[in-house]
mmCIF file of C-alpha atoms in Angstrom:
data_model
loop_
_atom_site.group_PDB
_atom_site.id
_atom_site.type_symbol
_atom_site.label_atom_id
_atom_site.label_comp_id
_atom_site.label_asym_id
_atom_site.label_seq_id
_atom_site.Cartn_x
_atom_site.Cartn_y
_atom_site.Cartn_z
ATOM 1 C CA ASP A 14 47.090 83.137 108.739
ATOM 2 C CA SER A 15 45.960 79.568 108.143
ATOM 3 C CA GLN A 16 47.433 79.674 104.612
ATOM 4 C CA GLY A 17 50.876 80.799 105.834
ATOM 5 C CA ALA A 18 50.602 84.393 104.601
ATOM 6 C CA PRO A 19 51.893 87.113 106.946
ATOM 7 C CA ARG A 20 49.425 89.603 108.406
ATOM 8 C CA ALA A 21 49.344 92.232 111.117
ATOM 9 C CA LEU A 22 47.972 90.833 114.367
ATOM 10 C CA TRP A 23 47.785 94.123 116.250
ATOM 11 C CA THR A 24 48.760 97.776 116.100
ATOM 12 C CA GLN A 25 49.356 100.205 118.960
ATOM 13 C CA GLN A 26 49.408 103.989 118.764
ATOM 14 C CA PHE A 27 51.340 105.892 121.424
ATOM 15 C CA GLY A 28 53.316 109.078 121.918
ATOM 16 C CA THR A 29 52.628 112.751 122.445
ATOM 17 C CA THR A 30 50.924 115.577 120.601
ATOM 18 C CA GLY A 31 54.418 116.829 119.676
ATOM 19 C CA THR A 32 56.942 115.395 117.237
ATOM 20 C CA ASP A 33 57.601 111.703 117.909
ATOM 21 C CA LYS A 34 59.915 109.298 116.114
ATOM 22 C CA PRO A 35 60.368 105.595 116.902
ATOM 23 C CA ALA A 36 63.986 104.518 116.503
ATOM 24 C CA GLY A 37 64.268 100.940 117.725
ATOM 25 C CA ILE A 38 62.365 97.832 118.695
ATOM 26 C CA ALA A 39 63.430 94.783 120.707
ATOM 27 C CA VAL A 40 61.457 91.644 121.543
ATOM 28 C CA ASP A 41 61.903 89.377 124.563
ATOM 29 C CA GLY A 42 59.329 86.565 124.495
ATOM 30 C CA ASN A 43 55.937 88.292 124.646
ATOM 31 C CA THR A 44 57.407 91.642 125.715
ATOM 32 C CA ILE A 45 58.013 94.277 123.050
ATOM 33 C CA TYR A 46 60.213 97.311 123.744
ATOM 34 C CA VAL A 47 60.101 100.477 121.643
ATOM 35 C CA ALA A 48 62.569 103.367 121.983
ATOM 36 C CA GLY A 49 62.442 106.735 120.335
ATOM 37 C CA SER A 50 62.146 110.477 120.654
ATOM 38 C CA GLU A 51 58.850 111.769 122.023
ATOM 39 C CA ASN A 52 58.479 115.545 121.901
ATOM 40 C CA GLY A 53 62.265 115.878 122.305
ATOM 41 C CA ASP A 54 62.705 113.320 125.115
ATOM 42 C CA ALA A 55 64.307 109.874 124.887
ATOM 43 C CA VAL A 56 61.597 107.379 125.870
ATOM 44 C CA VAL A 57 61.506 103.572 126.167
ATOM 45 C CA ARG A 58 58.134 101.804 126.356
ATOM 46 C CA SER A 59 57.166 98.192 126.901
ATOM 47 C CA PHE A 60 54.130 96.272 125.678
ATOM 48 C CA GLN A 61 52.849 92.788 126.509
ATOM 49 C CA ALA A 62 51.485 90.720 123.623
ATOM 50 C CA THR A 63 49.075 87.827 124.149
ATOM 51 C CA ASP A 64 48.579 85.579 121.150
ATOM 52 C CA THR A 65 45.758 83.215 120.243
ATOM 53 C CA VAL A 66 46.923 80.069 118.438
ATOM 54 C CA THR A 67 44.606 77.732 116.566
ATOM 55 C CA SER A 68 45.805 74.151 115.969
ATOM 56 C CA THR A 69 44.028 71.673 113.736
ATOM 57 C CA THR A 70 44.968 67.986 113.940
ATOM 58 C CA LYS A 71 43.621 65.529 111.365
ATOM 59 C CA THR A 72 44.012 61.847 112.160
ATOM 60 C CA VAL A 73 42.923 58.902 110.000
ATOM 61 C CA SER A 74 42.845 55.534 111.735
ATOM 62 C CA SER A 75 41.078 52.399 110.455
ATOM 63 C CA GLY A 76 39.005 54.440 108.001
ATOM 64 C CA VAL A 77 37.870 57.017 110.577
ATOM 65 C CA LEU A 78 38.860 60.690 110.247
ATOM 66 C CA THR A 79 39.030 62.710 113.447
ATOM 67 C CA VAL A 80 39.463 66.482 113.246
ATOM 68 C CA GLN A 81 40.534 68.166 116.487
ATOM 69 C CA VAL A 82 40.605 71.988 116.689
ATOM 70 C CA ASP A 83 42.239 73.546 119.777
ATOM 71 C CA THR A 84 42.486 77.240 120.555
ATOM 72 C CA THR A 85 44.972 78.547 123.125
ATOM 73 C CA THR A 86 45.273 82.131 124.324
ATOM 74 C CA GLY A 87 48.415 83.096 126.187
ATOM 75 C CA GLY A 88 49.340 79.415 126.449
ATOM 76 C CA THR A 89 46.015 78.382 128.057
ATOM 77 C CA LEU A 90 43.576 76.113 126.232
ATOM 78 C CA THR A 91 40.409 78.178 125.720
ATOM 79 C CA ASN A 92 38.419 76.013 123.283
ATOM 80 C CA SER A 93 38.579 72.473 121.972
ATOM 81 C CA THR A 94 36.287 70.698 119.495
ATOM 82 C CA SER A 95 36.502 67.275 117.931
ATOM 83 C CA THR A 96 34.560 65.930 114.942
ATOM 84 C CA ILE A 97 34.598 62.309 113.767
ATOM 85 C CA TYR A 98 33.883 61.259 110.166
ATOM 86 C CA SER A 99 33.503 57.620 109.092
ATOM 87 C CA ASP A 100 34.520 56.127 105.731
ATOM 88 C CA ALA A 101 37.650 58.272 105.445
ATOM 89 C CA GLY A 102 39.449 55.704 103.329
ATOM 90 C CA ALA A 103 42.181 53.210 104.008
ATOM 91 C CA GLY A 104 45.422 53.784 105.806
ATOM 92 C CA ASP A 105 46.533 55.671 108.861
ATOM 93 C CA SER A 106 47.905 59.214 108.905
ATOM 94 C CA SER A 107 48.097 62.300 111.062
ATOM 95 C CA SER A 108 48.900 65.963 110.441
ATOM 96 C CA THR A 109 48.773 69.124 112.539
ATOM 97 C CA THR A 110 48.580 72.722 111.358
ATOM 98 C CA SER A 111 49.007 75.623 113.791
ATOM 99 C CA PHE A 112 48.839 79.363 113.225
ATOM 100 C CA THR A 113 48.516 82.512 115.303
ATOM 101 C CA SER A 114 44.979 83.642 114.585
ATOM 102 C CA SER A 115 44.945 86.867 116.636
ATOM 103 C CA ALA A 116 46.809 88.813 119.285
ATOM 104 C CA THR A 117 46.168 91.584 121.761
ATOM 105 C CA VAL A 118 48.656 94.013 123.247
ATOM 106 C CA THR A 119 48.630 95.957 126.496
ATOM 107 C CA ALA A 120 50.843 98.884 127.411
ATOM 108 C CA GLY A 121 53.448 98.241 130.093
ATOM 109 C CA ALA A 122 56.102 100.387 131.750
ATOM 110 C CA VAL A 123 57.401 103.671 130.320
ATOM 111 C CA ARG A 124 60.763 105.234 131.109
ATOM 112 C CA ASN A 125 61.605 108.807 130.134
ATOM 113 C CA LEU A 126 65.391 109.184 129.911
ATOM 114 C CA GLY A 127 65.246 112.973 129.657
ATOM 115 C CA SER A 128 65.460 115.709 127.078
ATOM 116 C CA LEU A 129 67.700 115.064 124.087
ATOM 117 C CA THR A 130 68.066 118.835 123.614
ATOM 118 C CA GLY A 131 67.979 118.674 119.834
ATOM 119 C CA GLY A 132 69.368 115.140 119.601
ATOM 120 C CA SER A 133 67.741 111.842 118.739
ATOM 121 C CA VAL A 134 67.639 108.142 119.580
ATOM 122 C CA ALA A 135 69.486 105.974 117.038
ATOM 123 C CA GLY A 136 68.534 102.479 118.154
ATOM 124 C CA LEU A 137 67.666 99.900 120.775
ATOM 125 C CA GLN A 138 69.036 96.394 121.382
ATOM 126 C CA LEU A 139 68.310 93.646 123.904
ATOM 127 C CA ASP A 140 71.200 91.535 125.188
ATOM 128 C CA ASN A 141 71.688 89.362 128.241
ATOM 129 C CA GLY A 142 68.652 90.774 130.090
ATOM 130 C CA ASN A 143 69.491 94.443 129.514
ATOM 131 C CA LEU A 144 68.305 97.050 127.055
ATOM 132 C CA TYR A 145 70.930 99.104 125.238
ATOM 133 C CA ILE A 146 69.980 102.464 123.766
ATOM 134 C CA ALA A 147 72.142 104.872 121.795
ATOM 135 C CA GLY A 148 71.789 108.280 120.216
ATOM 136 C CA GLN A 149 73.026 111.835 120.424
ATOM 137 C CA THR A 150 72.209 114.670 122.799
ATOM 138 C CA ARG A 151 73.241 118.102 124.034
ATOM 139 C CA ASN A 152 71.985 117.109 127.504
ATOM 140 C CA GLY A 153 74.803 116.143 129.852
ATOM 141 C CA ALA A 154 72.322 115.006 132.498
ATOM 142 C CA LEU A 155 70.184 112.252 130.989
ATOM 143 C CA ALA A 156 68.062 110.428 133.589
ATOM 144 C CA ILE A 157 70.298 107.338 133.587
ATOM 145 C CA ASN A 158 72.362 106.381 136.645
ATOM 146 C CA ASN A 159 76.062 105.498 136.793
ATOM 147 C CA THR A 160 77.703 107.749 134.215
ATOM 148 C CA THR A 161 80.938 105.991 133.250
ATOM 149 C CA ARG A 162 82.107 108.611 130.757
ATOM 150 C CA ALA A 163 81.184 112.266 131.174
ATOM 151 C CA TYR A 164 79.463 114.582 128.732
ATOM 152 C CA ASP A 165 82.002 116.717 126.872
ATOM 153 C CA ALA A 166 80.371 119.501 124.872
ATOM 154 C CA ASN A 167 78.029 120.312 122.021
ATOM 155 C CA MET A 168 76.287 117.257 120.531
ATOM 156 C CA ASP A 169 77.695 114.115 122.154
ATOM 157 C CA ALA A 170 76.885 110.548 121.232
ATOM 158 C CA PHE A 171 75.651 108.390 124.104
ATOM 159 C CA ALA A 172 75.263 104.688 124.841
ATOM 160 C CA ALA A 173 73.336 103.407 127.824
ATOM 161 C CA SER A 174 72.309 100.143 129.445
ATOM 162 C CA ILE A 175 69.019 100.010 131.370
ATOM 163 C CA SER A 176 66.935 97.299 133.044
ATOM 164 C CA THR A 177 64.207 95.569 131.050
ATOM 165 C CA ASP A 178 61.680 96.335 133.808
ATOM 166 C CA LEU A 179 62.193 100.044 132.930
ATOM 167 C CA THR A 180 61.984 101.007 136.619
ATOM 168 C CA SER A 181 65.104 99.650 138.369
ATOM 169 C CA GLN A 182 68.002 102.054 137.983
ATOM 170 C CA SER A 183 70.727 100.480 140.134
ATOM 171 C CA SER A 184 72.292 98.642 137.179
ATOM 172 C CA ASP A 185 72.052 101.587 134.749
ATOM 173 C CA SER A 186 75.156 102.599 132.884
ATOM 174 C CA LEU A 187 75.681 105.663 130.651
ATOM 175 C CA ALA A 188 78.629 106.823 128.584
ATOM 176 C CA TYR A 189 78.899 109.983 126.481
ATOM 177 C CA TYR A 190 81.267 110.123 123.505
ATOM 178 C CA GLY A 191 82.365 113.339 121.894
ATOM 179 C CA GLY A 192 84.785 116.170 121.715
ATOM 180 C CA ALA A 193 84.826 119.803 120.691
ATOM 181 C CA GLY A 194 82.604 119.182 117.630
ATOM 182 C CA ASN A 195 79.310 117.368 117.192
ATOM 183 C CA SER A 196 79.231 113.561 117.508
ATOM 184 C CA THR A 197 76.425 111.342 116.273
ATOM 185 C CA VAL A 198 75.255 107.742 116.290
ATOM 186 C CA THR A 199 73.606 106.533 113.092
ATOM 187 C CA GLY A 200 72.490 103.049 114.139
ATOM 188 C CA MET A 201 72.941 100.029 116.342
#
């Protein structure tokens, strides 16, 4: 806020009527990615945030105070006002204060990676233009292309790389890790 205290700018509810559990979040500019388990499936969602920034500039020059207030939404100037006060005292000075006054969010793409068959998503990371998701599953056929290491048995850990647009699958990569027992991933 204008005093520098943190506050929530938006909230977004999503998911199913079943059991859902968010497990990771990644941010790329104004795009927010959330991964988790939704009614037993591994799901990655994207959201687009648009912020409104208010900037106040106070300038004193030759005894005249000018206060300029600009509001930008999504990087576009949406409002600008200027007020001039005389007899502001001696000296020249200038200061600017900016804060994000509000934000809106819209839902973007959704990608269902398939049933975790009793498993869960452990985390999500963004690196070099790709999303990386990890967890554990009993499903040896997750909906992720280019399996580089095959599913073994029981509960296997998995690590996958998917496109940030959540639709392109040509650069997908998936590896399962496990053996005769159960394997898990606890975080990323």
